[in-house]
CSV table of C-alpha atoms in Angstrom, one decimal:
chain,number,residue,atom,x,y,z
S,1,MET,CA,16.2,-26.1,6.8
S,2,GLU,CA,12.7,-25.2,7.9
S,3,SER,CA,13.8,-24.3,10.8
S,4,VAL,CA,16.6,-22.0,10.2
S,5,ASN,CA,13.6,-20.3,7.9
S,6,GLN,CA,12.7,-19.1,10.9
S,7,THR,CA,15.3,-18.8,12.7
S,8,ALA,CA,16.4,-15.8,9.4
S,9,SER,CA,12.8,-14.3,9.9
S,10,VAL,CA,13.0,-14.3,13.7
S,11,MET,CA,16.7,-12.2,13.1
S,12,GLU,CA,15.7,-9.2,11.5
S,13,PHE,CA,12.5,-7.5,10.0
S,14,ILE,CA,11.9,-5.3,6.8
S,15,LEU,CA,11.1,-1.9,5.8
S,16,LEU,CA,8.3,-1.4,3.7
S,17,GLY,CA,8.0,2.7,4.1
S,18,LEU,CA,7.0,4.6,0.5
S,19,SER,CA,9.0,1.4,-1.4
S,20,ALA,CA,5.6,1.0,-3.2
S,21,HIS,CA,6.2,5.2,-4.0
S,22,PRO,CA,9.2,5.3,-5.8
S,23,LYS,CA,9.0,9.1,-7.4
S,24,LEU,CA,8.3,10.5,-3.8
S,25,GLU,CA,10.8,8.2,-1.0
S,26,LYS,CA,13.7,11.3,-3.2
S,27,THR,CA,11.1,14.2,-2.8
S,28,PHE,CA,10.8,13.6,1.3
S,29,PHE,CA,13.5,12.2,1.1
S,30,VAL,CA,14.9,15.6,1.7
S,31,LEU,CA,11.7,17.6,2.6
S,32,ILE,CA,12.1,15.2,6.9
S,33,LEU,CA,15.2,16.7,6.3
S,34,LEU,CA,15.4,19.7,6.8
S,35,MET,CA,12.5,19.4,9.1
S,36,TYR,CA,14.8,17.0,11.1
S,37,LEU,CA,17.0,19.7,10.9
S,38,VAL,CA,14.5,22.3,12.5
S,39,ILE,CA,14.2,20.2,14.9
S,40,LEU,CA,17.5,20.0,15.5
S,41,LEU,CA,18.2,23.9,15.5
S,42,GLY,CA,14.6,24.4,17.1
S,43,ASN,CA,13.9,22.8,20.1
S,44,GLY,CA,17.7,23.2,20.9
S,45,VAL,CA,17.4,26.8,20.7
S,46,LEU,CA,15.0,25.9,23.1
S,47,ILE,CA,16.9,24.5,25.9
S,48,LEU,CA,20.2,26.6,25.6
S,49,ILE,CA,17.4,29.6,26.3
S,50,THR,CA,15.6,28.6,28.8
S,51,VAL,CA,18.6,26.8,31.0
S,52,SER,CA,21.2,29.6,30.4
S,53,VAL,CA,18.4,32.7,30.8
S,54,SER,CA,17.8,32.8,34.2
S,55,HIS,CA,14.4,34.5,35.1
S,56,LEU,CA,13.4,31.5,32.2
S,57,HIS,CA,13.8,29.5,36.1
S,58,THR,CA,10.8,28.5,36.4
S,59,PRO,CA,7.8,25.7,36.1
S,60,MET,CA,6.6,25.8,32.6
S,61,TYR,CA,10.0,26.9,31.3
S,62,PHE,CA,11.2,23.7,33.1
S,63,PHE,CA,8.6,21.7,31.0
S,64,LEU,CA,8.7,24.1,28.2
S,65,GLY,CA,12.7,22.4,28.1
S,66,ASN,CA,11.9,19.0,28.8
S,67,LEU,CA,9.2,19.1,26.0
S,68,SER,CA,11.9,19.9,23.8
S,69,PHE,CA,14.4,17.3,24.6
S,70,LEU,CA,11.3,15.3,23.9
S,71,ASP,CA,10.3,16.1,21.0
S,72,ILE,CA,14.3,15.7,19.7
S,73,CYS,CA,14.6,12.6,21.8
S,74,TYR,CA,11.5,10.9,19.7
S,75,THR,CA,12.7,11.9,16.6
S,76,THR,CA,16.1,10.5,16.8
S,77,SER,CA,14.9,7.9,17.0
S,78,SER,CA,12.8,7.3,13.9
S,79,VAL,CA,13.7,9.9,11.3
S,80,PRO,CA,16.8,8.6,10.9
S,81,LEU,CA,15.6,4.9,10.4
S,82,ILE,CA,13.3,6.2,7.9
S,83,LEU,CA,15.6,8.7,5.8
S,84,ASP,CA,18.0,5.6,5.2
S,85,SER,CA,14.7,4.2,4.6
S,86,PHE,CA,14.1,6.4,2.0
S,87,LEU,CA,17.4,5.6,0.3
S,88,THR,CA,17.3,1.7,0.4
S,89,PRO,CA,15.1,-0.2,-0.5
S,90,ARG,CA,15.1,-2.6,0.8
S,91,LYS,CA,15.4,-1.6,4.3
S,92,THR,CA,16.2,-4.4,6.7
S,93,VAL,CA,16.9,-4.4,10.0
S,94,PRO,CA,17.8,-6.6,12.4
S,95,PHE,CA,15.1,-8.0,15.4
S,96,SER,CA,17.2,-5.8,18.6
S,97,ALA,CA,17.3,-3.3,16.3
S,98,CYS,CA,14.0,-2.8,15.9
S,99,ALA,CA,13.3,-3.2,19.6
S,100,VAL,CA,15.1,-0.8,21.1
S,101,GLN,CA,13.2,1.4,18.7
S,102,MET,CA,10.3,0.5,19.4
S,103,PHE,CA,10.7,1.1,23.1
S,104,LEU,CA,12.3,5.3,22.5
S,105,SER,CA,9.5,5.8,20.4
S,106,PHE,CA,6.6,4.2,22.8
S,107,ALA,CA,7.9,6.1,25.7
S,108,MET,CA,8.7,9.5,24.6
S,109,GLY,CA,4.9,9.3,23.1
S,110,ALA,CA,3.7,7.6,26.4
S,111,THR,CA,5.8,10.9,28.6
S,112,GLU,CA,4.9,13.5,25.6
S,113,CYS,CA,1.4,12.1,26.9
S,114,VAL,CA,1.5,12.1,30.3
S,115,LEU,CA,3.9,16.0,29.9
S,116,LEU,CA,1.5,17.5,28.6
S,117,GLY,CA,-0.4,16.4,31.2
S,118,MET,CA,1.5,18.0,34.0
S,119,MET,CA,2.6,21.7,31.8
S,120,ALA,CA,-1.9,22.3,31.3
S,121,PHE,CA,-1.4,22.3,35.9
S,122,ASP,CA,0.8,23.7,35.5
S,123,ARG,CA,-0.9,27.1,34.1
S,124,TYR,CA,-4.6,26.2,35.9
S,125,VAL,CA,-2.4,26.6,39.6
S,126,ALA,CA,-0.6,29.6,37.6
S,127,ILE,CA,-4.4,31.2,36.2
S,128,CYS,CA,-6.5,30.0,39.0
S,129,ASN,CA,-4.6,30.4,42.3
S,130,PRO,CA,-1.4,32.5,41.8
S,131,LEU,CA,-1.0,33.3,45.7
S,132,ARG,CA,-0.4,29.8,45.6
S,133,TYR,CA,2.5,28.8,42.5
S,134,PRO,CA,5.2,29.5,44.4
S,135,VAL,CA,4.1,26.7,47.0
S,136,VAL,CA,2.1,23.6,45.0
S,137,MET,CA,4.5,24.5,41.8
S,138,SER,CA,7.2,24.5,43.8
S,139,LYS,CA,10.9,22.9,42.4
S,140,ALA,CA,10.4,19.7,44.3
S,141,ALA,CA,7.2,19.4,43.5
S,142,TYR,CA,8.1,20.8,39.4
S,143,VAL,CA,10.7,18.2,39.5
S,144,THR,CA,9.0,15.5,40.7
S,145,MET,CA,6.1,15.6,37.9
S,146,ALA,CA,8.9,16.4,35.5
S,147,ILE,CA,10.7,13.1,36.8
S,148,SER,CA,7.2,11.1,37.1
S,149,SER,CA,6.6,12.1,33.0
S,150,TRP,CA,10.0,9.8,32.2
S,151,ALA,CA,8.8,7.5,34.3
S,152,ALA,CA,5.4,6.5,33.7
S,153,GLY,CA,6.5,6.3,30.1
S,154,SER,CA,9.3,4.0,30.2
S,155,ALA,CA,7.5,2.4,32.2
S,156,ALA,CA,4.8,1.7,29.5
S,157,SER,CA,7.3,1.4,26.7
S,158,VAL,CA,9.0,-1.5,28.5
S,159,VAL,CA,5.5,-3.7,28.9
S,160,GLN,CA,4.4,-2.8,25.8
S,161,THR,CA,8.1,-4.0,24.0
S,162,SER,CA,8.8,-6.6,25.9
S,163,LEU,CA,5.2,-8.6,25.4
S,164,ALA,CA,5.5,-7.8,21.6
S,165,MET,CA,8.4,-9.2,21.5
S,166,ARG,CA,8.6,-12.3,23.1
S,167,LEU,CA,5.2,-13.1,20.8
S,168,PRO,CA,6.9,-15.6,17.9
S,169,PHE,CA,7.3,-13.9,14.5
S,170,CYS,CA,7.9,-17.4,12.9
S,171,GLY,CA,6.0,-16.2,8.7
S,172,ASN,CA,6.1,-13.0,7.5
S,173,ASN,CA,8.6,-10.1,8.5
S,174,ILE,CA,7.8,-7.4,6.4
S,175,ILE,CA,6.8,-4.4,8.1
S,176,ASN,CA,4.0,-2.2,6.5
S,177,HIS,CA,6.0,1.3,7.9
S,178,PHE,CA,7.9,3.1,8.3
S,179,THR,CA,9.9,2.3,11.6
S,180,CYS,CA,9.3,-0.3,13.9
S,181,GLU,CA,6.0,0.7,14.6
S,182,ILE,CA,3.7,-1.4,18.0
S,183,LEU,CA,0.3,-1.8,16.3
S,184,ALA,CA,3.0,-3.1,12.4
S,185,VAL,CA,4.7,-5.5,14.1
S,186,LEU,CA,2.2,-6.9,16.8
S,187,LYS,CA,0.1,-8.0,13.7
S,188,LEU,CA,3.3,-10.3,12.3
S,189,ALA,CA,3.0,-12.1,14.7
S,190,CYS,CA,1.3,-15.9,13.9
S,191,ALA,CA,0.2,-16.2,17.6
S,192,ASP,CA,-2.7,-14.7,20.0
S,193,ILE,CA,-1.8,-11.1,20.4
S,194,SER,CA,-5.5,-10.6,22.0
S,195,ILE,CA,-2.9,-9.5,25.6
S,196,ASN,CA,-1.3,-7.5,23.8
S,197,VAL,CA,-4.7,-5.7,22.0
S,198,ILE,CA,-5.8,-5.3,26.5
S,199,SER,CA,-2.9,-4.1,27.7
S,200,MET,CA,-2.3,-1.6,24.6
S,201,GLY,CA,-6.0,-0.7,25.6
S,202,VAL,CA,-5.4,0.5,29.4
S,203,THR,CA,-2.8,1.5,27.8
S,204,ASN,CA,-3.9,4.3,25.6
S,205,VAL,CA,-7.0,4.8,28.4
S,206,ILE,CA,-4.5,5.5,30.9
S,207,PHE,CA,-2.4,7.2,28.3
S,208,LEU,CA,-4.4,9.6,26.4
S,209,GLY,CA,-7.9,9.5,27.6
S,210,VAL,CA,-7.1,10.5,31.2
S,211,PRO,CA,-4.8,13.0,30.1
S,212,VAL,CA,-7.4,14.0,27.8
S,213,LEU,CA,-9.5,14.0,30.4
S,214,PHE,CA,-7.1,16.1,33.1
S,215,ILE,CA,-6.5,18.9,30.6
S,216,PHE,CA,-9.7,19.5,29.0
S,217,VAL,CA,-11.3,19.8,32.6
S,218,SER,CA,-8.2,22.2,33.7
S,219,TYR,CA,-8.4,24.4,30.2
S,220,VAL,CA,-12.4,24.8,31.7
S,221,PHE,CA,-11.7,25.8,34.8
S,222,ILE,CA,-8.3,28.3,34.0
S,223,LEU,CA,-11.3,30.0,30.9
S,224,THR,CA,-13.5,30.2,33.7
S,225,THR,CA,-11.2,32.1,35.2
S,226,ILE,CA,-10.0,34.4,32.5
S,227,LEU,CA,-13.3,35.3,31.6
S,228,ARG,CA,-14.6,36.4,35.7
S,229,ILE,CA,-10.6,39.6,34.7
S,230,PRO,CA,-12.8,42.8,34.7
S,231,SER,CA,-10.2,44.4,32.1
S,232,ALA,CA,-9.9,42.6,28.3
S,233,GLU,CA,-6.4,44.0,28.9
S,234,GLY,CA,-6.0,41.2,31.8
S,235,ARG,CA,-7.9,38.7,30.6
S,236,LYS,CA,-5.5,38.9,27.3
S,237,LYS,CA,-2.6,38.4,29.2
S,238,ALA,CA,-3.6,35.2,31.3
S,239,PHE,CA,-4.7,33.9,28.2
S,240,SER,CA,-1.5,34.4,26.2
S,241,THR,CA,0.7,32.5,29.5
S,242,CYS,CA,-1.5,29.4,27.8
S,243,SER,CA,-2.5,30.1,24.6
S,244,ALA,CA,1.0,27.9,23.1
S,245,HIS,CA,0.7,25.4,24.6
S,246,LEU,CA,-3.3,25.0,24.3
S,247,THR,CA,-2.7,25.1,20.3
S,248,ILE,CA,0.1,22.5,20.3
S,249,VAL,CA,-2.3,19.8,22.9
S,250,VAL,CA,-4.7,20.3,19.6
S,251,ILE,CA,-1.8,19.9,17.6
S,252,PHE,CA,-0.4,16.4,19.3
S,253,TYR,CA,-3.9,15.6,20.0
S,254,GLY,CA,-6.0,16.3,16.8
S,255,THR,CA,-3.5,14.5,15.1
S,256,ILE,CA,-4.0,10.9,17.2
S,257,LEU,CA,-7.9,11.3,16.5
S,258,PHE,CA,-7.7,11.8,13.7
S,259,MET,CA,-5.0,8.7,12.3
S,260,TYR,CA,-6.3,6.1,14.4
S,261,GLY,CA,-10.0,7.8,14.3
S,262,LYS,CA,-10.5,7.8,10.5
S,263,PRO,CA,-12.7,5.1,8.8
S,264,LYS,CA,-11.0,2.3,7.4
S,265,SER,CA,-12.1,2.1,3.5
S,266,LYS,CA,-13.9,-1.6,1.7
S,267,ASP,CA,-12.5,-0.6,-1.4
S,268,PRO,CA,-9.2,-2.3,-2.7
S,269,LEU,CA,-9.0,0.4,-4.7
S,270,GLY,CA,-9.3,2.5,-2.2
S,271,ALA,CA,-6.9,0.5,0.4
S,272,ASP,CA,-3.8,1.0,-1.8
S,273,LYS,CA,-4.5,5.2,-1.8
S,274,GLN,CA,-5.2,5.1,2.8
S,275,ASP,CA,-2.3,2.7,3.1
S,276,LEU,CA,-0.2,5.3,1.9
S,277,SER,CA,-1.6,8.2,3.6
S,278,ASP,CA,-2.3,6.3,7.1
S,279,LYS,CA,1.8,6.0,5.8
S,280,LEU,CA,2.6,10.4,5.7
S,281,ILE,CA,-0.2,10.9,8.8
S,282,SER,CA,1.5,8.4,10.9
S,283,LEU,CA,5.2,10.7,8.9
S,284,PHE,CA,2.9,14.3,10.0
S,285,TYR,CA,2.3,12.8,14.0
S,286,GLY,CA,6.2,12.3,14.0
S,287,VAL,CA,7.7,14.8,12.7
S,288,VAL,CA,5.1,17.8,12.0
S,289,THR,CA,4.5,17.8,15.1
S,290,PRO,CA,8.2,18.2,17.0
S,291,MET,CA,8.9,21.3,14.5
S,292,LEU,CA,5.7,23.1,15.6
S,293,ASN,CA,6.3,22.9,19.0
S,294,PRO,CA,9.2,25.3,19.4
S,295,ILE,CA,7.8,27.3,16.7
S,296,ILE,CA,4.4,28.2,18.2
S,297,TYR,CA,6.3,29.3,21.3
S,298,SER,CA,8.0,30.5,19.8
S,299,LEU,CA,5.8,32.9,18.5
S,300,ARG,CA,3.1,32.6,21.0
S,301,ASN,CA,5.6,33.5,24.3
S,302,LYS,CA,6.5,37.3,25.0
S,303,ASP,CA,9.8,35.7,26.9
S,304,VAL,CA,10.9,33.3,24.5
S,305,LYS,CA,10.5,36.0,21.3
S,306,ALA,CA,12.5,37.9,23.8
S,307,ALA,CA,15.4,35.5,24.6
S,308,VAL,CA,15.6,34.5,20.8
S,309,ARG,CA,16.6,38.0,19.7
S,310,ASN,CA,19.0,38.9,22.5
S,311,LEU,CA,20.9,35.3,22.4
S,312,VAL,CA,20.8,36.1,18.1
S,313,SER,CA,21.8,39.7,19.6
S,314,GLN,CA,24.5,38.1,21.5
S,315,LYS,CA,26.4,35.9,18.7
S,316,CYS,CA,26.2,38.8,15.8
S,317,PHE,CA,27.8,41.4,18.4
S,318,THR,CA,30.2,38.7,19.1
S,319,GLN,CA,30.8,38.0,15.8
């Protein structure tokens, strides 16, 4: 009988989500669904214009198209599960489905970290070495950079997911989260997870620390170069080419630092409130950030705004 119970616990996980706050579930279901539709529409339009508009066939917009596709994949790997958890009081997820969802979420997150670093390098070369830009950022170079970003993120996810799924789960199978978030799953293992913790720490340094440092150094050189431009119009034009990327970097990494860097409450009464706030912050990171990316690029980039207007006017004229 005991072995049957152990097998059952390994075969599926239970997602708590907001089950402790049923009044919030319907509100967040509508809110997250609307945000998801905006993500699909906004990022889908960006992909469409970066592919169809010939003068946007440049490294910057190629990376932007990759970022938009990544955001669609990232949210699609988790949002349907989140929406379902709002409608189902006791959401169960098969072990294999949990592993797939964990792999996709981790892979997309790691890939985005590297991709943002590649985009910073693109802006560095464009502003600091404009004469060499066509040579350094050739099509072969930026396509290879994008492929490397996807490959690195996927490889890191394979390692982390494999290490997590090899652990025995013989006790509690309730995940206190919306999705199969890897840290939440590791807490349920009934074995030593020190290797997982060390591996996760190394991965965080590589995929969070290194890109942040690279982006910071790149923008130090970019800002130094911009400040040397004699005319105010020239400085404004140069900064406008990287302001959208810089805004996305601040939102992306700022949310991560706030999510994992804020102190934990020791008050038992405040623990439940903090647990709720942690979940909502995680939700913000997973849904709001991908929704803001196309909006930021549309508002801060003249080429994108012009392409969107042309696309809308063509649709209206066709109708």
